[in-house]
Short mmCIF file of C-alpha atoms in Angstrom, two decimals:
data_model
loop_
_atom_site.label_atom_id
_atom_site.label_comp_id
_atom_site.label_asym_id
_atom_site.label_seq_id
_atom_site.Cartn_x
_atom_site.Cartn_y
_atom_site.Cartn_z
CA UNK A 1 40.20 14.01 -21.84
CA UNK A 2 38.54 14.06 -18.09
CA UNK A 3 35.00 14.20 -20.02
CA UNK A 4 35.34 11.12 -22.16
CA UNK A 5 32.59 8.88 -22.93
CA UNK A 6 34.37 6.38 -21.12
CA UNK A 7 34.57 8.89 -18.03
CA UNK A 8 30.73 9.12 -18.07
CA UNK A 9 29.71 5.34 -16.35
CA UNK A 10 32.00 6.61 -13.49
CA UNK A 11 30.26 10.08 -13.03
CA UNK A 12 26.71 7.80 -12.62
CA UNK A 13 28.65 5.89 -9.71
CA UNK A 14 29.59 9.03 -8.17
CA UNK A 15 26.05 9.87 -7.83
CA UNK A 16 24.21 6.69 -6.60
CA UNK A 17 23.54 6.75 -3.03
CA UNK A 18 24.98 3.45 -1.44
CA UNK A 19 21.55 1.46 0.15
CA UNK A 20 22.73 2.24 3.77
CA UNK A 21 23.52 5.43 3.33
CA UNK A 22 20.10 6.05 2.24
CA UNK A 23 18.70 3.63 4.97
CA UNK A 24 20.77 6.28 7.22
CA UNK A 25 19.51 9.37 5.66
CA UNK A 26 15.92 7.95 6.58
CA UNK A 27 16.29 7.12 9.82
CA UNK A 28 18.32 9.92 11.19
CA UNK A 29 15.81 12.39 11.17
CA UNK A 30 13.56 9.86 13.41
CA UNK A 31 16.01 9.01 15.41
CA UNK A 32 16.45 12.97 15.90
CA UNK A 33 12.63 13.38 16.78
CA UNK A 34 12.55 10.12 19.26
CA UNK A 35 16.01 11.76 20.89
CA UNK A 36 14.72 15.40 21.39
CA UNK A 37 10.74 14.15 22.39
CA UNK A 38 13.13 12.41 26.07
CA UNK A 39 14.74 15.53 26.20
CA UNK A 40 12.17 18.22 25.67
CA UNK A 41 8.70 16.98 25.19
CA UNK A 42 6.76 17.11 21.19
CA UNK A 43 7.22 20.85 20.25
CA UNK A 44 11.26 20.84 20.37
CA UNK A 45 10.68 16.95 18.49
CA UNK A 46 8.71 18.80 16.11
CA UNK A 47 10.89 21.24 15.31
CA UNK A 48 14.21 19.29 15.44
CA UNK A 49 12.76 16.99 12.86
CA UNK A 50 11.72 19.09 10.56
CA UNK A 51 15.30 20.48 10.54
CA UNK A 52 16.80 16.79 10.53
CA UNK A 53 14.37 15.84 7.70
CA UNK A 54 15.96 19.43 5.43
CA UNK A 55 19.55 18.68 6.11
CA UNK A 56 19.00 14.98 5.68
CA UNK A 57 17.32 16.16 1.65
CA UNK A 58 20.08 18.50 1.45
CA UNK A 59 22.64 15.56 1.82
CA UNK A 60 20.85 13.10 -0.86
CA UNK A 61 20.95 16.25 -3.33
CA UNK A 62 24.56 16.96 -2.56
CA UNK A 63 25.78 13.20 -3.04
CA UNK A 64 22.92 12.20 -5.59
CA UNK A 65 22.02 15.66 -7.35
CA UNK A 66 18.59 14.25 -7.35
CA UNK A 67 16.28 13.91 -4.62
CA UNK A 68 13.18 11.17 -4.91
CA UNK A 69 9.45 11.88 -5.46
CA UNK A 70 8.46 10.04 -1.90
CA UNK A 71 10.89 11.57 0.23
CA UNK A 72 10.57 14.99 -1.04
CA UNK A 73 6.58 14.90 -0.33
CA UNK A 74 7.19 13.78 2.52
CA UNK A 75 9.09 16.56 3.18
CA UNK A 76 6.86 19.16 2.05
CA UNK A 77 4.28 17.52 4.35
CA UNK A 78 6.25 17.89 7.20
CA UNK A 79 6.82 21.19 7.01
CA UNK A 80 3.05 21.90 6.68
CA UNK A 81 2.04 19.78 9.44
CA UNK A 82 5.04 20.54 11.39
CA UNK A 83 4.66 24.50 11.33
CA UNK A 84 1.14 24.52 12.18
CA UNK A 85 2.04 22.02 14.73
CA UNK A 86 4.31 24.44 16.37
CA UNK A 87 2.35 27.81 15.58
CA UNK A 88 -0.84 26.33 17.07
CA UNK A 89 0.46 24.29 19.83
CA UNK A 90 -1.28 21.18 18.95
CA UNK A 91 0.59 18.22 18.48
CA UNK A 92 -2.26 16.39 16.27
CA UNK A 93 -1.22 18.22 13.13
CA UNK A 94 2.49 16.28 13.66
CA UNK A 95 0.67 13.10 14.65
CA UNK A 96 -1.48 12.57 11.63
CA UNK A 97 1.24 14.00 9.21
CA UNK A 98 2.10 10.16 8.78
CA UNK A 99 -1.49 9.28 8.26
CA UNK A 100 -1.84 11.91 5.42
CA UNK A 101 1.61 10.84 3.49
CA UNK A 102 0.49 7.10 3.32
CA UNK A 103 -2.69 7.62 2.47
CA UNK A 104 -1.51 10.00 -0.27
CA UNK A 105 0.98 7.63 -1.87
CA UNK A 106 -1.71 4.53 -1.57
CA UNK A 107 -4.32 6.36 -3.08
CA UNK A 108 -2.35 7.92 -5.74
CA UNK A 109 -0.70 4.88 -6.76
CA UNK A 110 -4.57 2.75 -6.31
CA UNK A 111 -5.69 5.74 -8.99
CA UNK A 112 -2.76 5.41 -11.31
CA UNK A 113 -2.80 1.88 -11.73
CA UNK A 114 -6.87 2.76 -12.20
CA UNK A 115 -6.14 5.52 -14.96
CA UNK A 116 -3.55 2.90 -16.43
CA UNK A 117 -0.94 5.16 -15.81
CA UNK A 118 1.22 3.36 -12.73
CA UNK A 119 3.29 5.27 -11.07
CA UNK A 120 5.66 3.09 -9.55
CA UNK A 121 7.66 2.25 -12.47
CA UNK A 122 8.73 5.95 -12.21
CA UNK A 123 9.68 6.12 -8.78
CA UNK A 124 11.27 2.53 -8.92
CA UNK A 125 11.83 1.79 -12.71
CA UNK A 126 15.51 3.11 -12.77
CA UNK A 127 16.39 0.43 -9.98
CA UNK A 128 14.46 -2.73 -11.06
CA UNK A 129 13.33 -3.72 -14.25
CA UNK A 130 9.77 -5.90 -14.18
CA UNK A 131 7.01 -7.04 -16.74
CA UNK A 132 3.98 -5.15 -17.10
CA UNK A 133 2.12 -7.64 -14.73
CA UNK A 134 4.93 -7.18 -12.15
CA UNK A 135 4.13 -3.41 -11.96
CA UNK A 136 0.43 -3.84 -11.75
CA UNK A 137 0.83 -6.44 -8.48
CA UNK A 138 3.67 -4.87 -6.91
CA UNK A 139 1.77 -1.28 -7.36
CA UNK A 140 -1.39 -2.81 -5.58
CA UNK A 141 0.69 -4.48 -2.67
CA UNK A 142 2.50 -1.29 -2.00
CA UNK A 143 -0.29 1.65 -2.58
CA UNK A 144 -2.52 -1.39 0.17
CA UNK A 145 0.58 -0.97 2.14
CA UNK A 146 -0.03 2.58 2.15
CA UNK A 147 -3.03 2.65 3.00
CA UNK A 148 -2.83 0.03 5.90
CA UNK A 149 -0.30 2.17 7.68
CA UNK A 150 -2.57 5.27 7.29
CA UNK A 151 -4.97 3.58 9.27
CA UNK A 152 -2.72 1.64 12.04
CA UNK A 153 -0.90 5.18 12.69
CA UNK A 154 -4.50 6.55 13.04
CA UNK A 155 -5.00 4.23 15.52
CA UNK A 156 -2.16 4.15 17.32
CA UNK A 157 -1.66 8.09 17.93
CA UNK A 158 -5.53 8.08 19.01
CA UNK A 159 -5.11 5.19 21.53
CA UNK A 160 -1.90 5.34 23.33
CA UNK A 161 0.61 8.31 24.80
CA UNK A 162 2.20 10.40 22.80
CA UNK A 163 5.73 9.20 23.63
CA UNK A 164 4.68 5.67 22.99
CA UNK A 165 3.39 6.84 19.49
CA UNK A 166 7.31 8.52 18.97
CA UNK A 167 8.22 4.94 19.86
CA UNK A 168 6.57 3.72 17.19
CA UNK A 169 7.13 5.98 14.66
CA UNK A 170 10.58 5.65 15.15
CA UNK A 171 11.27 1.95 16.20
CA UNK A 172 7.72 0.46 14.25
CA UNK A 173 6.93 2.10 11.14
CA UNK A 174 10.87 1.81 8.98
CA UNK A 175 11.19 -1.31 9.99
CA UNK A 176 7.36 -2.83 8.98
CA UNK A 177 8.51 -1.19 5.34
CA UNK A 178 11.49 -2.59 5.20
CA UNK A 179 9.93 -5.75 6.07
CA UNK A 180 6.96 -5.65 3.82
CA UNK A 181 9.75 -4.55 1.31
CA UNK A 182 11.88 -7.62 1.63
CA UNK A 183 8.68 -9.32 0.92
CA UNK A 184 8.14 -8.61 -2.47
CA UNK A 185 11.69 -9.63 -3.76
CA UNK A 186 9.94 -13.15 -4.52
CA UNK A 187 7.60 -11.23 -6.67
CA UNK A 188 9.81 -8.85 -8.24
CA UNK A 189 12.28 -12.20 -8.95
CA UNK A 190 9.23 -13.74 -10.42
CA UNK A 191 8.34 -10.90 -12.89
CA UNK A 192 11.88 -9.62 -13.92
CA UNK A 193 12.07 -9.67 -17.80
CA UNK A 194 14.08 -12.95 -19.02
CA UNK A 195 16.98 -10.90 -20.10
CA UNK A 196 16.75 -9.71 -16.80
CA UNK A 197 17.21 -13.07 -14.99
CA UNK A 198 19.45 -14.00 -17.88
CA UNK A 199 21.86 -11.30 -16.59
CA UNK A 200 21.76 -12.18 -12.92
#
């Protein structure tokens, strides 16, 4: 029978998203904004990312039938900022858009971890598997991640062009996370339970 128990580990295969894919997924809609800023200035970069950053959730649902907590606020934020970016004519609303996301997902994983309820073992916990004291220190590295790129876009939007800020969000601000992400294997190697590392 097609809906055997043994069927079932291959249906949860069919809906992971392979790593580049959703590197990919991530990146296109930036790459879409930095593209159409050349061609036609912030308003049609506006708008063409907010429609890039839609189809791009529209693909994770498709393959993944889920889409994750980050990227979906994220979206929802962009279509705020976005629409009053293009109904008033004022490209700040777009430009701080990144400034408001990370210093909502610092702060709200800062207060978690405050309230004792973290909440990075539910946007993470069905990929890695860490002690208690590996969620504490990896939540306060990444919500003071957060909240070091709200500032630095803050200050780069305010000081510098407005194509050179497209730059960076395209070109500066995926690949610092990836970075800083990359950085914290050590850690997460460090605090993986011993069954964990027994596996491995």
């Amino acid at each position: 029978m097609s809906d055997s128990p043994s069927d079932a580990p291959s249906a949860k295969r069919l809906r992971t998203m392979h790593p580049l894919l959703k590197f990919a997924l991530e990146l296109g809609p930036l790459v879409v904004f930095f593209v159409a800023n050349g061609r036609g200035g912030i308003y049609l970069a506006t708008g063409a990312f907010m429609v890039a950053t839609f189809a791009a959730l529209a693909v994770m649902w498709i393959i993944a039938r889920k889409i994750a907590v980050m990227p979906l606020v994220s979206a929802g934020v962009v279509l705020v900022f976005g629409t009053l970016t293009l109904v008033l004519q004022d490209d700040h609303f777009i430009k701080m858009k990144p400034t408001l996301v990370n210093a909502l997902f610092g702060g709200a994983l800062l207060a978690g971890l405050w309230l004792r309820k973290p909440l990075l073992p539910y946007v993470l916990g069905d990929v890695f598997v860490l002690t208690d004291q590996g969620w504490r220190e990896l939540t306060i590295r990444w919500g003071v991640f957060f909240l070091v790129m709200a500032v630095l876009n803050e200050i780069v939007w305010r000081n510098v062009s407005t194509d050179t800020w497209v730059a960076f969000k395209t070109f500066g601000y995926l690949p610092l996370t990836l970075v800083f992400a990359m950085a914290q294997v050590p850690l997460m190697t460090r605090h993986a339970p011993p069954e964990s590392k027994g596996e491995s």
